C-alpha atoms as one frame of an Amber mdcrd trajectory, in Angstrom:
protein
 -60.506 -40.682-195.796 -60.400 -37.019-194.885 -57.656 -34.849-193.448 -57.919
 -31.489-191.698 -55.664 -28.740-193.077 -54.325 -26.111-190.686 -51.781 -23.323
-191.062 -50.672 -20.385-188.947 -50.346 -18.357-192.180 -54.128 -17.937-192.314
 -56.563 -16.883-189.594 -57.504 -19.546-187.092 -61.077 -20.758-187.235 -63.472
 -18.600-185.191 -65.798 -21.527-184.588 -65.970 -25.321-184.601 -64.683 -25.885
-188.141 -61.427 -26.581-189.983 -59.638 -24.098-192.206 -59.921 -26.779-194.870
 -60.566 -30.477-195.347 -58.808 -32.646-197.935 -60.890 -35.593-199.152 -61.126
 -37.599-202.348 -58.650 -35.484-204.274 -60.413 -32.257-203.314 -59.581 -29.524
-200.820 -62.614 -27.784-199.349 -61.524 -24.403-197.972 -63.878 -22.927-195.392
 -65.156 -19.421-195.941 -62.371 -16.941-195.316 -62.842 -13.396-194.114 -60.298
 -10.546-194.328 -58.417 -11.169-191.113 -54.676 -10.585-191.185 -53.260 -13.742
-189.567 -50.304 -11.777-188.145 -52.478  -9.320-186.216 -55.828 -11.081-185.914
 -57.501  -7.860-187.119 -59.739  -7.046-190.070 -57.458  -5.453-192.677 -59.637
  -2.533-193.769 -63.179  -1.337-194.388 -62.405  -1.222-198.125 -63.853  -4.182
-200.053 -60.871  -4.285-202.437 -58.383  -4.624-199.581 -60.670  -7.128-197.895
 -60.940  -9.247-201.048 -57.170  -9.247-201.485 -56.649 -10.444-197.893 -59.331
 -13.123-198.221 -57.681 -14.575-201.323 -54.241 -14.424-199.694 -55.696 -16.402
-196.776 -57.114 -18.990-199.184 -53.735 -19.204-200.943 -51.962 -19.844-197.624
 -54.347 -22.664-196.749 -53.958 -24.203-200.200 -50.149 -23.919-199.907 -50.313
 -25.903-196.662 -52.307 -28.591-198.493 -49.815 -28.738-201.375 -52.094 -26.905
-203.803 -52.404 -23.443-205.328 -55.000 -21.046-206.682 -54.481 -22.739-210.066
 -56.098 -25.861-208.568 -59.288 -24.039-207.524 -62.304 -25.325-209.456 -65.141
 -23.509-207.631 -65.571 -20.526-205.352 -68.509 -18.923-203.634 -68.296 -15.211
-202.877 -70.518 -13.780-200.166 -70.958 -10.005-200.232 -72.610  -7.839-197.605
 -73.571  -5.438-200.412 -73.873  -6.411-204.092 -72.849  -2.831-204.929 -69.314
  -4.006-203.992 -69.350  -6.608-206.784 -67.294  -4.625-209.327 -64.548  -3.743
-206.833 -64.407  -7.318-205.514 -64.380  -8.691-209.060 -61.449  -6.502-210.108
 -59.260  -7.832-207.279 -60.540 -11.395-207.739 -59.601 -11.304-211.449 -55.992
 -10.373-210.602 -55.645 -13.500-208.444 -57.397 -15.843-210.900 -55.896 -14.701
-214.201 -55.506 -18.124-215.804 -58.679 -20.162-216.342 -60.812 -18.757-213.555
 -62.793 -21.266-211.490 -66.556 -21.649-211.600 -68.094 -19.137-209.209 -71.244
 -17.962-207.524 -71.554 -14.540-205.918 -74.409 -13.715-203.587 -75.434 -10.899
-201.296 -76.102 -11.932-197.710 -77.668  -9.983-194.883 -74.600 -10.149-192.642
 -71.122 -11.697-192.479 -68.963 -12.661-189.484 -67.357  -9.675-187.777 -69.410
  -7.444-190.113 -66.874  -7.778-192.935 -67.856  -6.943-196.498 -66.691 -10.151
-198.223 -66.198 -13.842-197.480 -65.025 -16.461-199.985 -64.985 -20.250-199.822
 -63.130 -22.413-202.333 -62.883 -25.960-203.627 -59.629 -27.129-205.205 -58.932
 -30.380-207.045 -55.520 -31.992-206.670 -56.337 -35.491-207.929 -56.404 -38.847
-206.219
């Protein structure tokens, strides 16, 4: 059985997808971009500020599902420019201080709304 997760504390989906789906003890958080849910605007052109907002959006979705960043077991980071890796990684490390999840980071040719970073996450909360 699966359940759609939705919160007003994270940006609404900009397409036909859920913010997250809970299934089988896992929460699959759709890729989040740096939209401030209060304004609906991209927070900044700076990749550090964008990364911080993305992870705050993920945290809000996980909160709605009864989970936290501590439950995240895997993330995928999509970067518009791999030269932003170090700045993204510095912010990412502040949010995942304790036992960081498995992760992949890839450069892509373009991201929605021409942002610099998008992150998706998988959390495990048990059966």
